[in-house]
C-alpha cells in the first residue's frame, strides 16, 4: 500500500508538472495584438517579452515590404494580419488651389502657408499584410477623388490609424469617410463626413472601439465639432454629441474608474469626459488653451492631457467627477514645460515621460507630478513625429530620420543604444507577437530576434 501511495504521488506530481509545462508552452504561443492607435488601451505599452534591443536595416529584420503612397498611420496587428492605410496623389484639378481657406472661430480667414494637396485628386487605400511574411494579402480602394481640405506638406491624408476588434477593421480618412471591412477585405459599410475642417493641415484623430461601438472625435476648425458613435456591425449611428471646440488632432482615451468607464477628449477650450455608451457628458475641465494634438495617457483613473503649442502644458486629472471640475481637487498636478506639439507622452510604470518635438525628455512621478529629471537628450539633435512605445522596462523613441533610441525606463535618464533603419519614419511603431513593426517612408519593417 505504501509503495502504491508513493507511486500514485509520483504519478500525480509528474502529471501536474506536465500539465503546467503544457499550459506554459501554450501560453507562450499566444500572440499579442496591437489593435488601434498606440496599441492596447491606446497607451503605447506592450506586455510582450523577448523583443529585440538591437537592429539596423539589415540586422534583425525579419522582412520588409515596400508600400506605395504616403501614410503616417501606424500599423495595427491582430493575429496573423497587419492593417494600415495609405494615400496616393493623383492628377491636378484645374481651378483649385493647393491650400483650403477656413473661417476660424474668431471670424478671420486662414490658410496654412504649408498647406498642399487640395488641388489634386487622391486615392485612399486600406492594406492587409501577412504578419509573418510581410506579403500583401489585399488592398482596397476606400476613396478616390478630390478632398475637402488640404494637408500640411509634411503630413499625410492617411494619418489616422485604423482600429480592429478581430472581426472588423475601421479606417478613417476625415471628411472622406469612415470605412468598415471584414478580415477578407469585403466592405461592410461606410459613413461620409461632408466638411471637417482641419485648419488646412489634415486630419489626425483615430477611431477607438468600445463594446459594440466605433467612436470618432470629429472636431472642426469652423466650430461645427462633434463626437459620434456607430454600431460596429451595421454602421448605424448610435449617438452624436456636439462639441463647442475648435479643431483638434488628439485621439480620445478610455479611462476605467472603480465604478464606470469614461471617454476623455482633449481640446483647447475644454477637456470633457463622456459616457462612451451614450455620449452623455460626465464632467469637464478648463481646456489646454493650446492646440490639442498629443493623445492623453492613463494610469487607472488618472488621465494626463498635454499640449506643446503655442504653450506647453500637462494636466493630470482624476476621473470620476461630475459637472465642471475646474479649480477642484480633480486636478492632481500640472506641469508647464517639456511637452511636444505632435508626439504623445507615455505613462509607463510609475512615471510619465514627456518629450519635445526635438527630443528633450522630462520624467515626472505619475501620481504626484514630482520632477525626476528634465532636459535629458538623445545622442543626436533630431526631430520627432512618432510617439514613444514601451516594453520590458524600455522606451523607444523613433526620430524622423529613422533612428530609434532605446531608453531604460525609470527615474534616471539612460540611453541604452541607437538603432537606425536609414529611412525616414513618421508613424509610431507597433508591437505584437514578440516583434516590432516600424512603418518608414517607403517600407514597413518587421523587427525580431
XYZ file of C-alpha atoms in Angstrom:
449
model
C 0.000 0.000 0.000
C 2.854 2.396 0.850
C 4.538 1.577 -2.487
C 1.242 2.231 -4.277
C 0.826 5.541 -2.485
C 4.353 6.571 -3.366
C 3.818 5.589 -6.994
C 0.476 7.406 -7.079
C 2.014 10.510 -5.545
C 4.883 10.456 -8.007
C 2.447 9.976 -10.895
C 0.323 12.911 -9.761
C 3.375 15.157 -9.389
C 4.605 14.199 -12.866
C 1.124 14.753 -14.310
C 0.805 18.180 -12.693
C 4.298 19.140 -13.877
C 3.493 18.040 -17.427
C 0.204 19.916 -17.348
C 1.924 23.061 -16.069
C 4.579 22.731 -18.770
C 1.912 22.255 -21.420
C -0.034 25.265 -20.163
C 3.058 27.464 -20.022
C 4.052 26.385 -23.526
C 0.562 27.106 -24.785
C 0.608 30.486 -23.068
C 3.956 31.281 -24.673
C 2.407 30.652 -28.083
C -0.466 33.058 -27.534
C 0.076 36.014 -29.863
C -0.435 39.533 -28.604
C -2.311 42.105 -30.651
C -1.858 45.817 -31.331
C -5.425 46.695 -32.341
C -5.511 50.504 -32.558
C -3.577 53.760 -32.285
C -0.923 53.197 -29.603
C -1.952 49.576 -29.098
C -3.910 48.030 -26.216
C -5.820 50.713 -24.300
C -4.236 53.320 -26.583
C -1.228 53.781 -24.298
C 1.752 52.675 -26.386
C 2.704 49.991 -23.839
C 3.249 46.313 -24.661
C 3.382 43.364 -22.261
C 5.391 41.329 -24.788
C 8.735 39.863 -23.760
C 11.761 38.675 -25.682
C 11.745 41.636 -28.055
C 14.929 42.853 -29.738
C 17.007 45.730 -28.406
C 19.319 45.977 -31.402
C 18.551 46.269 -35.117
C 19.507 48.038 -38.344
C 18.148 47.976 -41.881
C 19.717 44.512 -42.238
C 20.166 43.118 -38.720
C 17.155 41.522 -37.001
C 14.893 42.475 -39.911
C 12.564 39.521 -40.437
C 11.083 41.125 -43.531
C 10.390 44.464 -45.124
C 7.675 45.355 -47.621
C 7.501 48.359 -49.922
C 4.370 50.489 -49.591
C 3.058 52.797 -52.303
C 1.780 56.243 -51.421
C 2.199 58.363 -48.319
C 0.930 57.287 -44.911
C 1.682 58.314 -41.341
C -0.891 55.970 -39.829
C 0.592 53.278 -37.623
C 0.249 49.605 -38.488
C -2.217 47.633 -36.376
C -1.881 43.899 -35.778
C -4.403 41.184 -34.997
C -3.410 37.536 -35.142
C -1.645 36.863 -38.422
C -2.722 40.096 -40.118
C -1.407 43.664 -40.269
C -3.592 46.544 -41.428
C -2.629 50.065 -42.446
C -3.710 52.889 -44.727
C -2.061 54.917 -47.453
C -2.815 57.912 -49.684
C -1.685 58.392 -53.269
C -1.659 61.706 -55.135
C -3.454 61.867 -58.466
C -3.991 64.324 -61.289
C -4.305 68.089 -60.917
C -7.806 69.560 -60.646
C -7.987 72.742 -62.769
C -9.041 75.841 -60.880
C -8.388 74.533 -57.365
C -5.709 75.893 -55.048
C -3.300 73.714 -53.069
C -4.437 75.129 -49.718
C -8.001 75.489 -48.453
C -9.041 78.721 -46.714
C -11.059 78.339 -43.497
C -13.149 80.737 -41.441
C -11.787 80.438 -37.902
C -13.752 80.831 -34.679
C -12.687 84.474 -34.362
C -14.096 85.225 -37.813
C -10.774 85.518 -39.638
C -9.861 83.672 -42.820
C -6.921 81.308 -42.566
C -4.951 79.026 -44.850
C -1.758 77.455 -43.571
C 1.304 78.612 -45.529
C 2.480 74.977 -45.827
C -0.887 73.590 -46.982
C -0.811 71.310 -50.043
C -2.894 68.709 -51.840
C -6.344 70.252 -52.282
C -5.644 70.870 -55.970
C -5.204 67.143 -56.661
C -7.344 64.053 -56.904
C -6.377 61.361 -54.404
C -6.657 57.644 -53.818
C -7.043 56.362 -50.241
C -6.391 52.667 -49.625
C -6.637 50.113 -46.828
C -3.945 47.408 -46.972
C -3.710 43.992 -45.289
C -0.375 42.175 -44.930
C 0.630 38.777 -43.621
C 2.251 39.290 -40.214
C 4.834 36.523 -40.661
C 5.992 37.220 -44.207
C 5.036 40.822 -44.996
C 3.198 39.680 -48.133
C 0.373 41.992 -49.159
C -2.791 39.887 -48.875
C -5.197 42.500 -50.186
C -5.645 46.205 -50.689
C -8.918 48.058 -51.123
C -9.785 51.429 -52.596
C -11.683 53.255 -49.860
C -11.968 56.614 -51.616
C -10.935 58.189 -54.901
C -11.408 61.796 -55.961
C -10.969 65.370 -54.694
C -10.595 66.137 -50.991
C -12.429 68.716 -48.914
C -9.381 70.038 -47.073
C -5.677 70.352 -47.705
C -2.876 68.890 -45.587
C 0.421 70.167 -44.228
C 3.258 69.460 -46.663
C 4.879 67.266 -44.008
C 1.670 65.358 -43.192
C -0.395 62.701 -44.952
C -4.041 62.202 -45.851
C -3.603 58.747 -44.292
C -2.604 59.836 -40.796
C -5.445 58.257 -38.801
C -4.539 54.786 -37.561
C -7.152 52.068 -38.200
C -8.759 50.046 -35.397
C -9.871 46.408 -35.216
C -11.756 44.121 -32.849
C -10.539 40.931 -34.509
C -13.540 40.727 -36.835
C -13.799 44.136 -38.467
C -11.309 46.823 -39.493
C -12.250 50.520 -39.331
C -10.318 53.088 -41.359
C -10.952 56.842 -41.099
C -9.991 59.489 -43.665
C -11.600 62.605 -42.164
C -14.131 64.285 -44.463
C -13.669 61.472 -46.964
C -15.239 58.932 -44.655
C -15.129 56.018 -42.226
C -14.912 52.548 -43.801
C -15.591 49.149 -42.226
C -14.117 45.950 -43.705
C -14.031 42.325 -42.673
C -10.721 40.479 -42.497
C -11.149 39.260 -46.079
C -11.360 42.821 -47.356
C -15.090 42.996 -48.013
C -16.554 46.460 -47.456
C -19.320 46.140 -44.856
C -20.408 49.768 -44.594
C -19.182 53.335 -44.849
C -20.079 56.721 -43.406
C -19.343 60.017 -45.148
C -18.483 63.268 -43.347
C -19.095 66.264 -45.573
C -16.942 69.077 -44.200
C -14.484 68.514 -41.374
C -12.126 71.483 -41.422
C -8.596 70.873 -40.189
C -7.207 74.430 -40.425
C -5.858 73.238 -43.812
C -3.243 70.876 -42.303
C -5.003 67.473 -42.407
C -6.788 65.111 -40.037
C -5.137 63.012 -37.338
C -7.744 61.594 -34.943
C -8.050 57.795 -34.964
C -11.148 55.677 -34.238
C -11.426 53.843 -30.930
C -13.646 50.891 -30.062
C -15.835 50.293 -27.034
C -18.154 47.310 -26.722
C -20.316 47.346 -29.890
C -19.318 50.885 -30.909
C -16.703 52.618 -33.034
C -16.232 56.162 -31.739
C -14.837 59.189 -33.598
C -13.955 62.635 -32.329
C -14.759 64.885 -35.283
C -13.582 68.352 -34.340
C -13.813 71.049 -36.980
C -11.950 74.323 -37.496
C -15.290 76.055 -38.147
C -16.623 75.154 -34.681
C -19.028 72.551 -36.078
C -17.375 69.877 -33.940
C -18.985 66.717 -32.641
C -18.200 63.269 -31.269
C -20.107 60.331 -32.732
C -20.502 56.579 -32.246
C -21.585 53.973 -34.804
C -22.653 50.375 -34.407
C -19.663 48.263 -35.443
C -21.704 45.687 -37.364
C -24.181 47.884 -39.186
C -22.701 51.388 -39.288
C -25.907 52.792 -37.830
C -25.345 55.941 -35.787
C -25.768 55.183 -32.081
C -25.259 58.674 -30.689
C -23.864 62.083 -31.624
C -22.971 64.978 -29.317
C -21.952 68.494 -30.463
C -18.715 69.941 -29.076
C -18.186 73.702 -28.805
C -14.472 73.411 -29.535
C -12.100 74.202 -32.365
C -10.273 71.593 -34.425
C -8.173 69.022 -32.552
C -5.863 66.229 -33.652
C -5.893 64.316 -30.353
C -7.432 60.836 -30.212
C -9.561 60.423 -27.048
C -8.879 57.689 -24.483
C -10.923 55.327 -22.345
C -10.407 55.689 -18.587
C -11.584 52.923 -16.251
C -12.569 54.050 -12.751
C -13.837 51.816 -9.955
C -17.444 52.385 -10.999
C -17.509 53.259 -14.711
C -15.653 53.703 -17.976
C -15.173 57.232 -19.296
C -14.187 58.616 -22.673
C -11.897 61.629 -22.161
C -11.438 64.035 -25.062
C -8.955 66.897 -25.200
C -9.329 70.370 -26.706
C -8.096 73.936 -26.268
C -11.465 75.088 -24.935
C -12.323 72.161 -22.635
C -11.291 68.703 -21.504
C -14.512 66.677 -21.460
C -15.392 63.218 -20.168
C -18.254 61.321 -21.815
C -20.129 58.111 -21.186
C -18.874 56.041 -24.146
C -22.168 54.130 -24.401
C -24.437 57.164 -24.662
C -22.308 60.262 -25.263
C -23.625 61.882 -22.085
C -21.216 64.432 -20.642
C -19.912 63.341 -17.225
C -17.539 66.173 -16.332
C -15.423 68.885 -17.885
C -12.337 70.899 -17.015
C -10.865 74.097 -18.369
C -9.133 73.322 -21.659
C -5.480 73.350 -22.621
C -5.769 76.815 -24.201
C -3.390 75.448 -26.793
C -3.549 73.049 -29.751
C -4.711 69.571 -28.735
C -2.550 67.177 -30.761
C -0.955 64.584 -28.407
C -3.213 61.827 -27.096
C -3.811 61.629 -23.320
C -2.171 58.896 -21.243
C -3.793 56.998 -18.401
C -2.951 55.200 -15.155
C -6.049 53.702 -13.530
C -8.362 56.708 -13.000
C -5.664 59.327 -13.605
C -5.513 60.886 -17.078
C -2.678 63.169 -18.215
C -3.533 65.612 -21.010
C -0.844 67.634 -22.783
C -0.192 70.273 -25.421
C 3.027 71.723 -26.776
C 1.991 74.673 -28.941
C 1.691 77.604 -28.616
C 2.207 76.994 -24.889
C 3.489 73.914 -23.090
C 1.202 72.325 -20.525
C 0.493 68.966 -18.892
C -2.567 68.446 -16.664
C -3.169 65.337 -14.528
C -6.884 64.933 -13.832
C -8.690 62.407 -11.661
C -11.615 60.804 -13.496
C -14.878 60.020 -11.733
C -16.041 63.578 -11.195
C -19.207 65.376 -12.273
C -20.024 68.813 -13.650
C -17.321 71.457 -14.011
C -14.292 70.237 -12.034
C -12.092 73.250 -12.834
C -10.444 74.533 -9.659
C -11.240 71.370 -7.682
C -9.141 68.518 -6.331
C -9.830 66.604 -9.571
C -6.744 68.418 -10.878
C -3.986 66.371 -9.238
C -0.980 68.198 -10.673
C 0.157 70.359 -13.577
C 3.482 70.994 -15.296
C 4.374 73.727 -17.777
C 7.487 72.541 -19.603
C 8.769 69.732 -21.776
C 5.681 68.828 -23.827
C 5.544 68.185 -27.572
C 3.450 69.736 -30.317
C 2.983 66.385 -32.126
C 4.288 63.275 -30.290
C 2.193 61.979 -27.395
C 3.740 61.380 -23.970
C 3.941 57.908 -22.463
C 2.993 56.719 -18.989
C 4.930 53.582 -18.119
C 5.089 52.091 -14.655
C 5.238 54.850 -12.056
C 6.349 57.628 -14.395
C 5.126 59.960 -17.118
C 7.688 60.721 -19.811
C 7.238 63.973 -21.719
C 9.180 64.632 -24.918
C 9.517 67.745 -27.017
C 9.499 67.554 -30.801
C 13.291 67.957 -30.620
C 13.739 65.030 -28.244
C 14.232 66.799 -24.908
C 12.932 64.478 -22.192
C 11.221 65.051 -18.870
C 10.310 62.367 -16.330
C 7.599 63.000 -13.717
C 6.133 60.825 -10.993
C 2.706 59.942 -12.392
C 0.873 60.135 -9.068
C 2.306 63.371 -7.737
C 3.880 65.206 -10.676
C 7.214 65.256 -8.831
C 10.060 66.055 -11.202
C 12.568 63.219 -11.571
C 14.606 64.734 -14.406
C 14.233 67.276 -17.187
C 16.207 68.439 -20.197
C 17.628 64.983 -20.922
C 18.690 64.454 -24.502
C 19.068 61.709 -27.048
C 22.598 61.445 -28.507
C 21.776 63.315 -31.725
C 19.949 66.565 -32.420
C 16.886 65.474 -34.369
C 13.113 65.861 -34.780
C 10.304 63.507 -33.751
C 6.825 62.948 -35.157
C 6.278 59.360 -33.952
C 5.093 58.793 -30.390
C 7.076 56.603 -27.965
C 6.263 52.977 -27.188
C 7.441 50.852 -24.254
C 8.171 47.195 -23.411
C 10.246 45.190 -20.920
C 11.440 48.226 -18.972
C 12.468 50.090 -22.119
C 11.108 53.085 -24.015
C 11.577 53.527 -27.760
C 11.802 56.984 -29.342
C 11.868 56.907 -33.160
C 13.003 60.050 -34.961
C 12.033 61.364 -38.383
C 15.464 60.234 -39.603
C 14.581 56.628 -38.758
C 16.794 56.335 -35.674
C 15.229 54.550 -32.699
C 16.689 55.429 -29.315
C 16.257 52.712 -26.699
C 15.938 54.224 -23.206
C 15.954 52.469 -19.874
C 12.680 53.292 -18.147
C 12.891 54.809 -14.680
C 13.747 57.995 -12.806
C 17.286 58.138 -14.216
C 17.898 59.018 -17.856
C 19.893 56.368 -19.700
C 20.107 55.694 -23.451
C 20.936 52.017 -23.980
C 21.583 52.167 -27.707
C 20.620 53.708 -31.063
C 19.182 51.647 -33.924
C 18.934 53.078 -37.440
C 16.832 51.923 -40.383
C 18.288 54.551 -42.706
C 14.794 55.591 -43.817
C 12.592 58.464 -42.586
C 9.900 57.445 -40.098
C 6.807 59.474 -39.169
C 4.476 56.702 -37.962
C 4.543 55.355 -34.411
C 5.759 51.736 -34.061
C 3.522 48.775 -33.237
C 4.456 45.793 -31.051
C 2.898 42.336 -31.383
C 3.886 38.672 -31.251
C 7.351 39.471 -29.906
C 8.135 41.761 -32.841
C 8.315 45.484 -33.556
C 6.664 46.822 -36.712
C 8.008 50.140 -37.963
C 6.484 51.951 -40.907
C 9.033 54.001 -42.799
C 8.504 56.498 -45.577
C 8.720 53.752 -48.214
C 8.698 50.408 -46.386
C 7.243 48.629 -43.374
C 9.775 46.632 -41.338
C 9.278 43.634 -39.077
C 11.972 43.642 -36.368
C 12.532 40.493 -34.324
C 15.174 38.331 -32.713
